[in-house]
Every structure is written in C-alpha cells, then in structure tokens.
Amino acid sequence: MFHKNNLHSRPRRVIRFSRFLSLTIAIVFLAALMLELPAPIPAAGRPPTKTPIPTVGGATSTPSTVGCTSGADCVSKMTLAEKIGQMTQADHNALTTPSDITTYFLGSLLSGGGGGPSGAGGTSTQWADMIDNYQSYALNTRLHIPLLYGVDAVHGNNNIYGAVLFPHHIGMGAAHDTALITQAEQVTRDEVLGAGARWTFAPGVMVPQDDRWGREYEGYSEVASDVQADGAAAIVGFQGSNGALGVTNILATAKHFVADGHTKYGTGSSGYLIDQGDAQITEAVLDAVDLPPYTTAVSNKIGSIMASYSSWNGLKMHANQYLMTTVLKGQIGFSGFIVSDWKAIDQISSDYAYDVRTAINAGIDMVMVPTAYKTFISTLTNEVNAGNVPMSRIDDAVTRIINTKIALGLWTQPYSNRSYTTNVGSAAHRAIAQQAVRESLVLLKNDGVLPLSKTAIYKIIVAGDHADDLGNQTGGWSISWQGSSGTHTVGTTFWQAIQAVKPANVTLQFVSQTAGNYSGDVGIVVVGEAPYAEGQGDSSTLAMPSGAASAITNVCSKVTKCIVMLESGRPLIINSQLATSNAFIAAWLPGTEGRGLTDVLFGDYGFTGKLTFTWPNAVTQEPINNGDGQTGLFPYGFGITPY
Ligand code: BGC
Ligand code: BGC
C-alpha cells in the first residue's frame, strides 16, 4: 500500500516538540537532536534551524539546504555509514519501513519491473507522490543529501499506467532514424519526470549476436555501429546534449557492461539457456563488437553504466576489475558511476562478504542490492573496517554518485515537478510513438497486395491473437516485468486502429475462431510471441507459436489475399508462413500506438524500416550475423520499400 501516513513522514523532533512545552523539556529535545547527529556539521553547510516539513506529494514543499556542496566536500564531511548508504540501492518494496531511508542514509531506491506504488501499474501522480514521500525521508538525514530514484523506462516509462509505450529497441533500430530516437527518449524523459523519478536504466546498448536470447529486443542491432549511433541518440534524449542533466533531464544508464549480447548458447546462469551466460570471445572481438557502444556513450557523457550479469571467459563481469576499472574508467575515461544489476553481486560466489569486497574493489560504485540492504550495509562496513576495501575506493564511489546527483539539480529541486505529470500520455507524446511504430515496420514480402485500395469496395478479415490485445502488442517490460496479455494500460490496438482509419467502402470483420466459417477479399493476421522478459524469453527453437501458425494457415485459405503482421522480439523461423502469405510485415514489439501499424496499410505512409538483424532460415544457423558468411532468409539491411 502507498504510505498515506502523514505522521510517518513528519520529522520525529516535531512530534516530540508538540508533546512537551516547558523550557526544560526543550533542552532535553535539543540534546536528543544532538544525539541524532553523528558528527558536527561545519557552519557553512548547516541546514536551516527549522527544517521544512516535507509534505507528501511534495510539489509545494521547500527543499532543505543540503549540508555539502560537491562530491569532494560531501565526502570530507560524511561518516562511513553515510558513505555506504549512498552506495546502497534498495528496491522500494524491500523497505522494512520508509524511515530506513533516514536510518541507513540510503542513497538510492528503485522500482523493479512492475514495482509500482501498490503493485504493478499506478498512475504518474501516484508514483510521484510515492517518490516524493521517500525523498522526504532522505532530506531528513543529517546532510540532507537527496535520494536518486531509478526506474526501467526502457520503451517509454513502461511501469506506469497511462504512459506512452514506444517500440522496444529492436523496432527503434529498424527505423534507422536517430533524430526520432532522441525525440522518443525526450518524451520518455518527460514521462519519467512526470512520475517523480530522475533516472532510467536505459538505453540497452547490447549488440545481440544470438537471436535465441530473450533480451534481443532490448538491443537496437547486431551491428555495433548501429548501436553506437542509436545509443548516443537515446542518451542525448534522456540527459540533454553533452551530459547537460539539470532538472529538466534525467540520468541515463548504458547497459549491461559488457558483452551481455555475446554469451554462448548453453552457458546461461539462473537456469537460463543463454541469458546471464559466458561470452567466450577474445579481447579483440570484445573490442570490435561489444565495447564500442560504451566508448560512444562515454563520449556522449553517459552518467551511469550498469554491469552485466554475464561473464567474460568465465569471470563474472561484476568481479572484473580489468574491464570496469582499467578499461572503462581508466582507458575510456568514464567519470560517472557504475551500478550493479539486480542481486548480481550475489552471483560472484557463495560467500557474500567476498562478493561485496570483490565487486566494490573491481569498480562497482552503487549496489542494486536490492532486498537485503541491511545485510549489504553491515557487510560492506565490516569489509572496510577490516581493511579489505580501501577507504579511497569508497570515497571515489561516493564522489561519483554525489557529483551525478548535483549535476541532476537534486540539490535545488529534490521533489517532482508536477507540470510534467499532466502531460504523461498526452496526444503529442502518442503522436511521436505512432511515428516510431510506422518507421519501425519492415516489409519482408509484398506481391502487390499493399497498399490496400482506398476506393474499391471490399472486405477485410482481421484475425490473430495480437490483433486486439494491447498486452501482446507491448511485450515484456510493460506494466509488469514480464508483461502480460490483455488490456493493462491505455493505448490503441491494431483492431481499434483499423476501425478508425478504414475507408468507408471497406467492410471489416474480426474473426476470433480462424477455423470457422467466413470469407473475405483481404485477410490481415496479426500474430506473434507472447510477452516475456530476460532469460524467460530464451528460446531453443525460435518457432512461430503454434496458434499463430494455424491462424495464418486458416485465414490465408479463406481470403483472396492475406497479409501477416508479426509482432515479436526477434526474427522467428517463418519460412512456411512467408510462402503462404501475399505480404509479410515484421512489426517487432510496437507498444501502445496501434495507429502506427495501420498508417502504412492504405498508402498514407510508405515502408522505410530495414532489418538490423540477419533473419535466419533455420534455428541451426544460430548465431547468425552480418558478415559471418552464412546466408539467412533475409540479410541484415533488408526491407522492401515499394511506396
Ligand atoms: C535487469 C536490468 C534491470 C534491473 C532492474 C535486472 O534484472 O537485468 O536490466 O535494469 O533488473 O529492474
Ligand atoms: C524485478 C525485475 C528484475 C528481476 C530480476 C524482478 O522481480 O521485478 O525488475 O529485473 O526481478 O530477476
């Protein structure tokens, strides 16, 4: 439940004061106050004597004056407990009580996939109220250092009910339009700001090499140069040009460092086939394929980078000091902070103290714990006190985190700006997503059926389990972590869109039982993969779901011409469906704006998308990539543009 308890968010000292009115007790109160302060604050940085009481939904509350002014200044004033708190990121659902933010000086909280104010979903207003409330606890610490709240806004601010959901990265990559990516991420940025968060764990800059990977759709392309260009465009959209940040931008995260897209099939961790696995590649290959997007991200002033669950030649990335510290921070010159992935340091070994010291010494600056934050804090404290983690490493991590928070303008504006909240899901935002959907479509086959006539009199049959299902159309990382079928948010399905745009002389019929009795001139079958995220989407077959295959067979046998629209997170094995159909469109995971899918049907717009992934003929060709000498069904760069 969302914390409505006003009382809870009031500073303890105010409650105490109201209980006792005598001067004597006031002295006791002052003494108690002193006890709460572990170290005296130098006069210059001292907060106002009357700390403003943060209001829940703090748009109207006055920010406290932060007790330090720069990374170096803060570090010089902070206790070890305060420093370790800054390095700790907890999932908000894991908090025993919100006052733990104050007690443990927590520097960051996140919402995992589906981690809304009261379960999955929730409106932007409810999110902003929740985050502002958490912020009030951070501002009640001795130095009043603001909290940094992170979310996975990976295709729009996708955890929020009513937010605009864009195509996943695979579709944005197919559009080959970096200006559009920047515009899309500016919309996402504004919708993140509207929900009170200041940090997104995006863009994914993986270079997926094996289509069987469940995270392929989180990547723009199998070709590094595409990912470099698209990733840079996304970073500018989130952070502003040249790492501007400030109160009108949000912090971006390039993830997952590095070679998460290059793991060998069969080496997966956490019970997965390929996800979180081992990239068994030479350093030369890593430098050529997986590292370039990070070099480009750093030159575009990326503020944070997330380490990968995966390993490189047997060593977990979270333990890889050479790649994180020597290469990324040293040679490439990354000056932001590295955040670990969800519970990922726990995978280094079975000894948690070893995991903690190894990860921090290797270069992790902030740990996405995310649940057992008290254990993490006590473990890191012990490791520092035992001399296993040098104070210089702690100070470096904290300096990086604080400098980023200051650059974000959290010192002057820690609470949400509600003027963004009213624009979440606006028509203007949806129009950009609609354009993105349109541009992302890749036409793989057209025997002349497209574009459909605007003037003839004819009947269209619409079918398929993705035709009128917003959840299927949006895929994973949509309202919940794994996504789900059904109507989970605001948007337009393909079926709703075609009803709105069809010419008057065209008759439409929706067919849910494709084996039934019906006929038509044109059939449009919208099918695809059921929603999934991460390793749960790893596939050994890349097969068309059986329901999709039979819907295509059925509809194509009953209409004169049939069009297949495939909504998937990657290429699937489509050879027989391609042969059966008159036109075939790869529509990826388009998001909430189904109008983008119908824009192209009647010739109002043309097809412009091109494959950024080689399309395999058979799963046995995996991994199959541009330039590897294999001939797939369609090469990288393919896409028909007849109009
Ligand atoms: C994923 C990350 C994500 C994090 C927080 C992890 O499971 O690998 O991409 O940012 O969770 O939800
Ligand atoms: C969270 C995700 C996270 C995943 C990692 C889920 O419970 O909701 O955000 O990525 O766990 O396993």
XYZ file of C-alpha atoms and ligand atoms in Angstrom:
667
model
C 0.000 0.000 0.000
C 1.002 3.579 -0.635
C 2.058 5.359 2.509
C -0.679 7.829 3.286
C 0.616 8.212 6.820
C 1.386 11.901 7.103
C 2.521 11.345 10.631
C 5.164 8.968 9.457
C 6.734 11.455 7.134
C 6.974 14.192 9.762
C 10.358 14.592 11.383
C 10.364 12.908 14.761
C 11.613 16.020 16.511
C 8.451 17.975 15.601
C 6.218 15.339 17.118
C 8.346 15.321 20.258
C 8.242 19.093 20.485
C 4.467 19.234 20.312
C 4.238 16.874 23.277
C 6.244 18.998 25.664
C 6.021 22.694 26.126
C 8.284 23.556 29.013
C 11.685 25.120 28.550
C 13.356 22.279 30.449
C 11.996 19.740 28.028
C 13.083 21.903 25.143
C 16.646 21.456 26.379
C 16.146 17.698 26.523
C 14.860 17.920 22.950
C 17.984 19.744 21.844
C 20.150 17.117 23.485
C 18.221 14.382 21.718
C 18.737 16.207 18.478
C 22.477 16.321 19.107
C 22.452 12.572 19.730
C 20.940 12.009 16.304
C 23.873 13.771 14.687
C 26.906 11.524 14.366
C 29.307 14.377 13.617
C 29.046 18.169 13.826
C 28.223 19.936 10.585
C 30.513 22.826 9.683
C 28.651 26.143 9.942
C 28.694 26.846 6.214
C 26.836 23.685 5.326
C 24.475 23.724 8.278
C 20.827 23.247 7.382
C 18.317 25.903 8.421
C 17.471 25.601 12.127
C 13.862 24.984 11.210
C 13.975 22.079 8.780
C 10.986 22.445 6.461
C 8.500 19.651 6.923
C 8.216 17.737 3.676
C 4.665 17.258 2.576
C 3.532 14.024 0.998
C 3.277 14.810 -2.712
C 5.865 17.456 -2.015
C 5.272 19.738 -5.007
C 4.661 22.566 -2.572
C 7.321 21.735 -0.014
C 10.533 23.686 0.325
C 13.712 21.703 -0.218
C 16.143 21.522 2.681
C 19.549 23.070 2.226
C 21.933 20.233 1.522
C 24.773 20.097 4.005
C 27.567 19.812 1.451
C 28.266 21.235 -1.959
C 30.285 18.829 -4.103
C 31.391 15.239 -4.228
C 34.676 16.067 -2.547
C 33.078 18.375 0.017
C 30.423 15.812 0.909
C 32.947 13.008 1.223
C 35.038 15.145 3.572
C 32.035 15.588 5.861
C 30.492 12.129 5.701
C 30.755 9.287 8.179
C 31.409 5.784 6.863
C 27.747 4.919 7.449
C 26.660 7.888 5.365
C 29.053 6.950 2.571
C 27.957 3.324 2.451
C 24.343 4.470 2.466
C 25.000 6.478 -0.699
C 26.366 3.344 -2.339
C 23.255 1.348 -1.474
C 20.262 0.986 -3.772
C 17.247 -0.840 -2.366
C 14.059 -1.864 -4.089
C 11.315 0.277 -2.588
C 9.228 -2.826 -1.944
C 12.033 -4.234 0.194
C 11.974 -1.358 2.701
C 11.023 -2.562 6.165
C 9.852 0.985 6.785
C 10.404 4.197 4.806
C 12.273 5.612 7.786
C 15.067 3.160 6.942
C 15.944 5.673 4.217
C 16.838 8.078 7.017
C 18.279 5.497 9.393
C 20.588 3.896 6.824
C 21.232 7.059 4.745
C 20.053 5.207 1.626
C 21.306 6.998 -1.465
C 19.027 5.404 -4.000
C 15.862 3.396 -4.417
C 14.492 1.671 -7.462
C 11.317 0.192 -8.744
C 11.986 -3.156 -10.364
C 9.782 -4.235 -13.253
C 6.195 -3.885 -12.055
C 7.245 -2.146 -8.827
C 4.505 0.464 -8.622
C 3.154 2.268 -5.544
C 0.716 -0.558 -4.822
C 1.808 -3.422 -7.034
C 2.140 -3.232 -10.792
C 0.906 -0.112 -12.559
C -0.229 3.029 -10.795
C -0.652 6.472 -12.294
C 2.092 9.044 -12.622
C 0.535 11.060 -9.820
C 0.614 8.041 -7.522
C 4.246 7.394 -8.483
C 5.259 11.000 -7.917
C 3.506 11.001 -4.532
C 5.337 7.809 -3.594
C 8.756 9.032 -4.681
C 8.341 12.478 -3.114
C 7.398 10.773 0.114
C 10.580 8.680 0.014
C 12.549 11.815 -0.796
C 11.262 13.488 2.350
C 12.974 10.765 4.391
C 16.293 11.290 2.623
C 16.073 15.016 3.247
C 15.673 14.288 6.941
C 19.198 12.920 7.192
C 21.974 14.963 8.781
C 23.393 16.245 5.500
C 20.034 16.248 3.675
C 21.540 14.508 0.642
C 18.694 13.838 -1.811
C 17.668 10.379 -2.915
C 18.090 9.310 -6.540
C 15.147 7.201 -7.714
C 15.666 4.825 -10.659
C 13.229 3.030 -12.951
C 13.415 0.805 -16.017
C 11.956 3.226 -18.558
C 13.164 1.063 -21.419
C 10.484 1.786 -24.036
C 8.661 4.743 -22.563
C 8.093 4.942 -18.817
C 6.716 1.447 -19.076
C 5.824 0.686 -15.461
C 3.294 3.493 -15.317
C -0.368 3.140 -16.184
C -1.234 5.605 -18.937
C 2.335 6.254 -20.104
C 3.133 6.067 -23.819
C 4.930 2.845 -24.718
C 7.281 3.013 -27.689
C 8.503 0.126 -29.808
C 11.203 -1.827 -27.998
C 14.761 -1.062 -29.126
C 14.740 -3.669 -31.894
C 11.981 -1.680 -33.618
C 13.613 1.675 -32.942
C 16.775 0.302 -34.533
C 14.894 -0.857 -37.647
C 13.616 2.702 -38.128
C 17.172 3.944 -38.797
C 16.256 7.409 -37.561
C 18.465 8.731 -34.779
C 16.559 12.031 -34.593
C 13.428 10.002 -33.871
C 15.208 8.073 -31.114
C 16.220 11.345 -29.465
C 12.652 12.660 -29.718
C 11.220 9.414 -28.351
C 13.578 9.462 -25.375
C 12.752 13.115 -24.725
C 9.136 12.010 -24.394
C 10.203 9.153 -22.130
C 12.328 11.570 -20.098
C 9.359 13.881 -19.610
C 7.137 10.964 -18.617
C 9.771 9.779 -16.117
C 9.961 13.295 -14.677
C 6.166 13.327 -14.506
C 6.263 10.227 -12.330
C 8.831 11.771 -9.990
C 11.864 9.646 -10.939
C 15.168 11.079 -12.141
C 16.961 8.041 -13.513
C 16.268 5.400 -16.127
C 18.115 2.114 -16.587
C 18.270 2.706 -20.340
C 19.410 2.623 -23.083
C 20.353 -1.003 -23.526
C 23.440 -0.858 -25.747
C 23.952 -4.570 -26.116
C 24.917 -5.923 -29.526
C 22.873 -9.161 -29.567
C 24.600 -11.876 -31.557
C 22.242 -14.803 -30.990
C 18.549 -14.420 -31.827
C 17.663 -17.093 -29.279
C 18.440 -14.609 -26.474
C 15.358 -13.410 -24.570
C 16.790 -9.885 -24.389
C 17.413 -9.448 -28.110
C 14.579 -6.906 -28.378
C 16.289 -4.685 -25.807
C 19.063 -4.141 -28.362
C 18.989 -1.933 -31.447
C 21.094 -4.057 -33.773
C 23.524 -6.930 -34.203
C 25.957 -4.406 -35.707
C 27.983 -2.306 -33.265
C 27.999 0.876 -35.359
C 24.169 0.971 -35.354
C 24.132 0.556 -31.580
C 26.710 3.310 -31.186
C 24.606 5.776 -33.185
C 21.258 4.787 -31.676
C 22.609 4.630 -28.133
C 24.123 8.082 -28.457
C 20.803 9.454 -29.759
C 18.996 7.949 -26.780
C 21.492 9.375 -24.281
C 21.000 12.868 -25.724
C 17.230 12.407 -25.424
C 17.453 11.454 -21.748
C 20.306 13.636 -20.487
C 20.342 16.559 -22.930
C 23.328 17.321 -25.129
C 26.803 16.773 -23.783
C 25.574 15.385 -20.479
C 23.663 18.557 -19.626
C 21.455 16.866 -16.968
C 19.888 19.512 -14.704
C 16.294 19.496 -13.507
C 14.764 19.119 -16.973
C 16.670 15.947 -17.829
C 17.144 12.506 -16.340
C 20.143 10.285 -15.786
C 20.626 7.540 -18.393
C 22.306 4.134 -17.972
C 24.157 2.279 -20.685
C 23.679 -1.429 -20.016
C 24.815 -4.116 -19.498
C 28.583 -3.737 -19.392
C 29.817 -5.618 -21.332
C 29.133 -8.372 -23.916
C 25.768 -9.378 -22.435
C 24.697 -9.897 -26.042
C 27.604 -12.155 -26.852
C 27.115 -15.047 -24.439
C 27.376 -18.585 -25.696
C 24.187 -20.603 -26.019
C 24.082 -23.200 -23.247
C 26.142 -21.193 -20.751
C 23.286 -19.182 -19.164
C 23.011 -18.589 -15.400
C 19.932 -18.559 -13.157
C 18.600 -21.576 -15.055
C 18.517 -19.772 -18.407
C 19.795 -21.086 -21.752
C 21.850 -18.088 -22.803
C 20.906 -15.071 -20.663
C 23.465 -14.182 -17.971
C 25.848 -16.620 -19.629
C 29.506 -16.565 -20.596
C 30.871 -14.554 -23.520
C 33.620 -16.831 -24.788
C 35.340 -14.347 -27.059
C 38.796 -12.840 -27.402
C 39.535 -9.316 -26.295
C 39.896 -8.312 -29.938
C 36.320 -9.448 -30.625
C 35.050 -7.756 -27.467
C 36.774 -4.540 -28.550
C 35.311 -4.759 -32.045
C 31.737 -5.789 -31.248
C 30.702 -5.153 -27.659
C 32.804 -2.311 -26.319
C 32.276 0.414 -28.987
C 28.780 1.430 -27.766
C 30.325 2.213 -24.359
C 33.111 4.287 -25.831
C 30.496 6.283 -27.728
C 28.258 6.527 -24.659
C 31.160 7.899 -22.622
C 31.944 10.477 -25.285
C 28.271 11.463 -25.067
C 28.733 11.885 -21.299
C 26.660 8.941 -20.134
C 26.111 9.391 -16.389
C 25.822 5.786 -15.302
C 26.628 2.323 -16.610
C 25.147 -0.951 -15.366
C 27.332 -4.024 -15.057
C 26.178 -7.225 -16.708
C 25.073 -10.436 -15.052
C 27.086 -12.238 -17.698
C 30.704 -13.411 -17.590
C 33.634 -12.930 -19.914
C 35.626 -16.120 -20.341
C 34.423 -17.493 -17.041
C 34.730 -14.387 -14.852
C 31.531 -12.607 -13.783
C 31.522 -9.038 -15.055
C 30.698 -7.770 -11.558
C 34.089 -9.090 -10.461
C 36.035 -7.861 -13.475
C 38.351 -5.110 -12.256
C 40.236 -5.034 -15.541
C 37.188 -4.211 -17.683
C 35.367 -1.946 -15.212
C 38.271 -0.040 -13.697
C 41.268 -0.336 -16.014
C 39.368 -0.177 -19.296
C 36.096 1.663 -18.658
C 37.094 4.172 -16.005
C 40.759 4.313 -16.944
C 41.318 3.953 -20.680
C 37.869 5.068 -21.847
C 37.684 7.736 -19.141
C 34.196 7.092 -17.729
C 33.656 9.578 -14.889
C 30.088 8.660 -13.915
C 29.211 5.739 -11.658
C 28.777 2.011 -12.223
C 25.652 0.434 -10.777
C 25.397 -3.306 -10.304
C 22.465 -5.291 -11.667
C 19.649 -6.710 -9.557
C 21.207 -9.051 -6.932
C 24.029 -9.617 -9.396
C 26.953 -9.336 -6.986
C 25.440 -12.341 -5.186
C 26.319 -14.430 -8.238
C 30.074 -13.861 -7.868
C 30.463 -16.639 -5.291
C 28.644 -18.345 -2.440
C 30.432 -16.117 0.108
C 28.620 -12.770 0.404
C 31.476 -10.896 2.079
C 33.736 -11.993 -0.760
C 31.118 -10.844 -3.283
C 30.826 -7.422 -1.684
C 34.548 -6.697 -1.449
C 35.252 -8.133 -4.881
C 32.529 -6.105 -6.609
C 33.421 -2.810 -4.922
C 37.148 -3.301 -5.445
C 36.503 -4.222 -9.074
C 34.795 -0.874 -9.625
C 31.073 -1.138 -8.775
C 30.086 2.197 -7.218
C 26.446 1.642 -6.332
C 24.972 -1.741 -5.485
C 21.442 -2.628 -6.617
C 21.152 -4.849 -3.583
C 18.054 -4.775 -3.888
C 16.333 -6.539 -0.994
C 18.710 -7.370 1.884
C 20.056 -3.822 2.196
C 20.808 -4.089 5.913
C 22.984 -7.137 5.298
C 24.767 -5.382 2.445
C 25.447 -2.325 4.598
C 26.775 -4.284 7.559
C 28.887 -6.472 5.277
C 30.488 -3.579 3.435
C 31.039 -1.776 6.749
C 32.876 -4.823 8.114
C 34.926 -5.168 4.936
C 36.034 -1.525 5.112
C 36.815 -1.755 8.813
C 38.817 -4.926 8.193
C 40.850 -3.121 5.537
C 39.546 -5.322 2.727
C 38.057 -2.402 0.846
C 40.200 0.747 0.913
C 38.575 3.998 2.004
C 39.914 5.566 -1.189
C 37.668 3.217 -3.201
C 34.634 4.137 -1.062
C 35.416 7.856 -1.419
C 35.790 7.506 -5.173
C 32.430 5.727 -5.469
C 30.635 8.269 -3.289
C 32.231 11.211 -5.106
C 30.984 9.853 -8.435
C 27.450 9.338 -7.088
C 27.221 12.741 -5.377
C 28.623 14.613 -8.379
C 25.954 12.998 -10.536
C 23.193 13.902 -8.110
C 24.374 17.507 -8.036
C 24.545 17.619 -11.831
C 20.923 16.452 -11.917
C 19.906 19.513 -9.911
C 18.671 17.430 -6.991
C 20.310 19.901 -4.619
C 17.935 22.645 -5.730
C 14.922 20.564 -6.736
C 14.720 17.217 -4.947
C 10.958 16.838 -5.410
C 8.997 16.122 -8.555
C 7.896 18.858 -10.917
C 4.199 18.208 -11.346
C 3.949 20.250 -14.518
C 5.293 17.151 -16.297
C 2.738 14.883 -14.669
C -0.247 16.284 -16.539
C 1.462 15.620 -19.877
C 2.032 11.913 -19.331
C 0.274 10.040 -22.112
C -0.594 13.251 -23.983
C -1.703 13.222 -27.610
C 1.557 14.920 -28.614
C 3.575 12.167 -26.930
C 1.460 9.468 -28.550
C 1.961 11.033 -31.977
C 5.727 10.549 -31.694
C 5.268 6.928 -30.667
C 2.894 6.417 -33.602
C 5.556 7.769 -35.954
C 8.094 5.439 -34.351
C 5.840 2.422 -34.906
C 5.297 3.377 -38.533
C 9.002 3.824 -39.181
C 9.925 0.609 -37.387
C 7.928 -1.678 -39.695
C 9.984 -3.835 -42.045
C 8.209 -5.162 -45.107
C 9.648 -8.587 -45.912
C 7.338 -9.572 -48.762
C 4.722 -7.870 -50.945
C 3.295 -9.417 -54.086
C 1.361 -6.240 -54.825
C -1.405 -6.523 -52.232
C -0.082 -3.467 -50.370
C -1.067 -0.675 -50.317
C -4.717 -1.563 -49.931
C -7.125 0.394 -52.105
C -8.856 3.410 -50.630
C -11.590 3.466 -53.259
C -12.539 -0.133 -54.071
C -15.411 -1.908 -52.329
C -14.088 -4.953 -50.470
C -13.991 -6.863 -47.190
C -11.062 -7.266 -44.787
C -10.887 -10.107 -42.289
C -8.816 -9.257 -39.213
C -7.570 -12.120 -37.048
C -4.782 -13.276 -34.764
C -4.165 -13.153 -31.030
C -2.161 -9.924 -31.300
C -4.758 -8.024 -33.345
C -6.788 -6.763 -30.416
C -4.537 -7.301 -27.419
C -2.602 -4.377 -26.024
C -0.522 -6.573 -23.743
C 0.659 -8.745 -26.622
C 1.352 -5.616 -28.669
C 3.572 -4.106 -25.953
C 5.572 -7.226 -24.941
C 7.764 -7.574 -21.844
C 8.703 -4.652 -19.573
C 5.170 -3.315 -19.915
C 3.361 -2.510 -16.656
C 4.970 -5.639 -15.221
C 8.441 -7.122 -15.624
C 7.368 -9.997 -17.878
C 4.465 -8.120 -19.458
C 1.108 -9.831 -19.900
C -1.666 -10.359 -22.401
C -4.813 -8.254 -22.149
C -5.607 -4.615 -21.559
C -3.134 -3.470 -18.913
C -2.826 0.203 -19.850
C -4.067 2.954 -22.158
C -3.420 2.505 -25.866
C -4.787 1.551 -29.258
C -4.731 -1.995 -30.590
C -4.384 -2.823 -34.277
C -8.089 -3.704 -34.429
C -9.128 -0.405 -32.832
C -6.803 1.480 -35.169
C -8.025 -0.119 -38.384
C -11.640 0.538 -37.451
C -10.796 4.222 -37.089
C -8.841 4.596 -40.334
C -10.513 2.252 -42.828
C -12.082 3.869 -45.892
C -15.905 3.990 -45.831
C -16.256 1.473 -48.663
C -14.267 -1.204 -46.808
C -16.088 -3.726 -44.625
C -14.259 -5.166 -41.613
C -14.828 -8.414 -39.789
C -12.924 -9.579 -36.737
C -12.570 -13.342 -36.587
C -11.523 -14.907 -33.309
C -12.004 -18.563 -34.353
C -9.974 -18.681 -37.554
C -11.103 -22.271 -38.280
C -14.733 -21.068 -38.512
C -16.863 -20.134 -41.484
C -16.073 -16.776 -43.071
C -14.688 -15.270 -46.242
C -13.094 -12.024 -47.352
C -11.055 -10.316 -50.021
C -8.111 -9.483 -47.781
C -7.033 -11.107 -44.541
C -4.756 -9.411 -42.034
C -3.380 -11.821 -39.436
C -1.667 -10.133 -36.506
C 0.233 -12.727 -34.505
C 3.455 -13.061 -32.600
C 5.232 -14.043 -29.425
C 3.541 -13.925 -26.046
C 5.194 -11.329 -23.751
C 8.445 -12.227 -21.983
C 11.491 -10.560 -20.473
C 15.121 -11.522 -19.920
C 16.085 -15.199 -19.709
C 12.470 -16.287 -19.531
C 12.366 -15.463 -23.218
C 15.384 -17.567 -24.160
C 14.309 -19.901 -26.965
C 15.792 -23.119 -28.279
C 13.622 -23.172 -31.415
C 12.656 -19.632 -32.488
C 9.477 -21.324 -33.669
C 6.315 -19.485 -34.632
C 3.850 -20.103 -31.789
C 1.527 -22.901 -32.924
C -1.596 -20.749 -32.575
C -0.010 -18.121 -34.802
C 0.935 -20.656 -37.445
C -2.562 -22.150 -37.583
C -4.231 -18.715 -37.680
C -2.113 -17.839 -40.717
C -2.889 -21.140 -42.451
C -6.612 -20.798 -41.752
C -7.056 -17.173 -42.743
C -4.881 -17.403 -45.837
C -7.004 -20.340 -47.069
C -10.252 -18.379 -46.758
C -9.405 -14.974 -48.213
C -8.175 -13.926 -51.637
C -5.022 -12.183 -50.402
C -3.505 -12.393 -46.965
C -1.150 -10.156 -45.042
C 0.784 -11.310 -41.999
C 1.890 -8.857 -39.353
C 4.360 -10.473 -36.963
C 4.860 -8.927 -33.508
C 7.980 -10.449 -31.999
C 11.063 -9.579 -30.051
C 13.353 -11.092 -32.703
C 13.265 -12.925 -36.018
C 11.393 -16.237 -35.828
C 11.516 -19.158 -38.242
C 8.819 -18.057 -40.704
C 9.633 -19.882 -43.941
C 6.300 -21.637 -44.435
C 4.194 -18.635 -43.304
C 6.145 -16.408 -45.650
C 5.313 -18.748 -48.519
C 1.611 -18.838 -47.586
C 1.184 -15.074 -47.359
C 0.960 -12.345 -50.003
C 2.594 -9.759 -47.780
C 4.609 -10.131 -44.586
C 5.438 -7.329 -42.146
C 7.887 -7.574 -39.249
C 6.327 -5.233 -36.685
C 8.556 -6.087 -33.662
C 7.012 -5.059 -30.333
C 5.286 -1.826 -31.282
C 3.923 -0.557 -27.956
C 0.708 1.307 -27.264
C 0.200 3.158 -30.551
C -1.536 0.760 -32.937
C -2.246 3.646 -35.305
C 1.360 3.397 -36.410
C 0.601 -0.129 -37.663
C -2.320 0.979 -39.825
C -0.707 4.193 -41.151
C 1.039 2.205 -43.884
C -1.829 -0.072 -44.967
C -3.760 2.299 -47.227
C -0.743 4.109 -48.648
C -0.866 7.218 -46.450
C 2.700 6.398 -45.489
C 5.257 4.071 -47.006
C 7.517 1.421 -45.530
C 11.005 2.612 -44.637
C 12.280 0.158 -41.995
C 15.271 -2.112 -42.608
C 16.443 -5.155 -40.670
C 19.167 -4.606 -38.113
C 19.320 -8.364 -37.536
C 20.073 -11.091 -40.070
C 16.914 -13.200 -40.402
C 17.712 -16.917 -40.039
C 16.456 -19.659 -42.342
C 16.596 -22.208 -39.562
C 17.480 -22.169 -35.879
C 20.512 -24.314 -36.672
C 22.102 -21.233 -38.248
C 22.288 -19.533 -34.848
C 24.224 -17.498 -34.094
C 23.932 -15.809 -37.477
C 25.220 -12.305 -38.017
C 26.124 -9.812 -40.710
C 29.403 -10.673 -42.370
C 29.790 -14.164 -40.896
C 29.488 -15.841 -44.291
C 26.124 -17.510 -43.636
C 23.110 -16.820 -45.850
C 19.928 -16.350 -43.887
C 16.367 -15.905 -45.089
C 16.903 -12.139 -45.262
C 20.194 -10.309 -44.863
C 20.963 -7.511 -42.434
C 19.693 -4.297 -44.046
C 16.799 -5.955 -45.879
C 13.402 -4.238 -46.195
C 11.168 -3.642 -49.226
C 10.134 -0.035 -49.818
C 7.582 -0.206 -52.642
C 5.804 3.035 -51.669
C 17.839 -6.353 -15.384
C 18.192 -4.913 -15.614
C 17.224 -4.023 -14.889
C 17.182 -4.386 -13.423
C 16.211 -3.555 -12.628
C 17.610 -6.671 -13.950
O 17.034 -7.929 -13.836
O 18.874 -7.169 -15.891
O 18.196 -4.643 -16.983
O 17.587 -2.678 -15.073
O 16.804 -5.723 -13.307
O 14.905 -3.897 -12.880
C 12.077 -7.470 -10.900
C 12.813 -7.029 -12.126
C 14.173 -7.601 -12.097
C 14.122 -9.104 -11.894
C 15.490 -9.690 -11.778
C 12.084 -8.977 -10.806
O 11.424 -9.395 -9.655
O 10.751 -7.015 -10.946
O 12.878 -5.656 -12.209
O 14.775 -7.277 -13.283
O 13.380 -9.444 -10.768
O 15.450 -11.081 -11.623
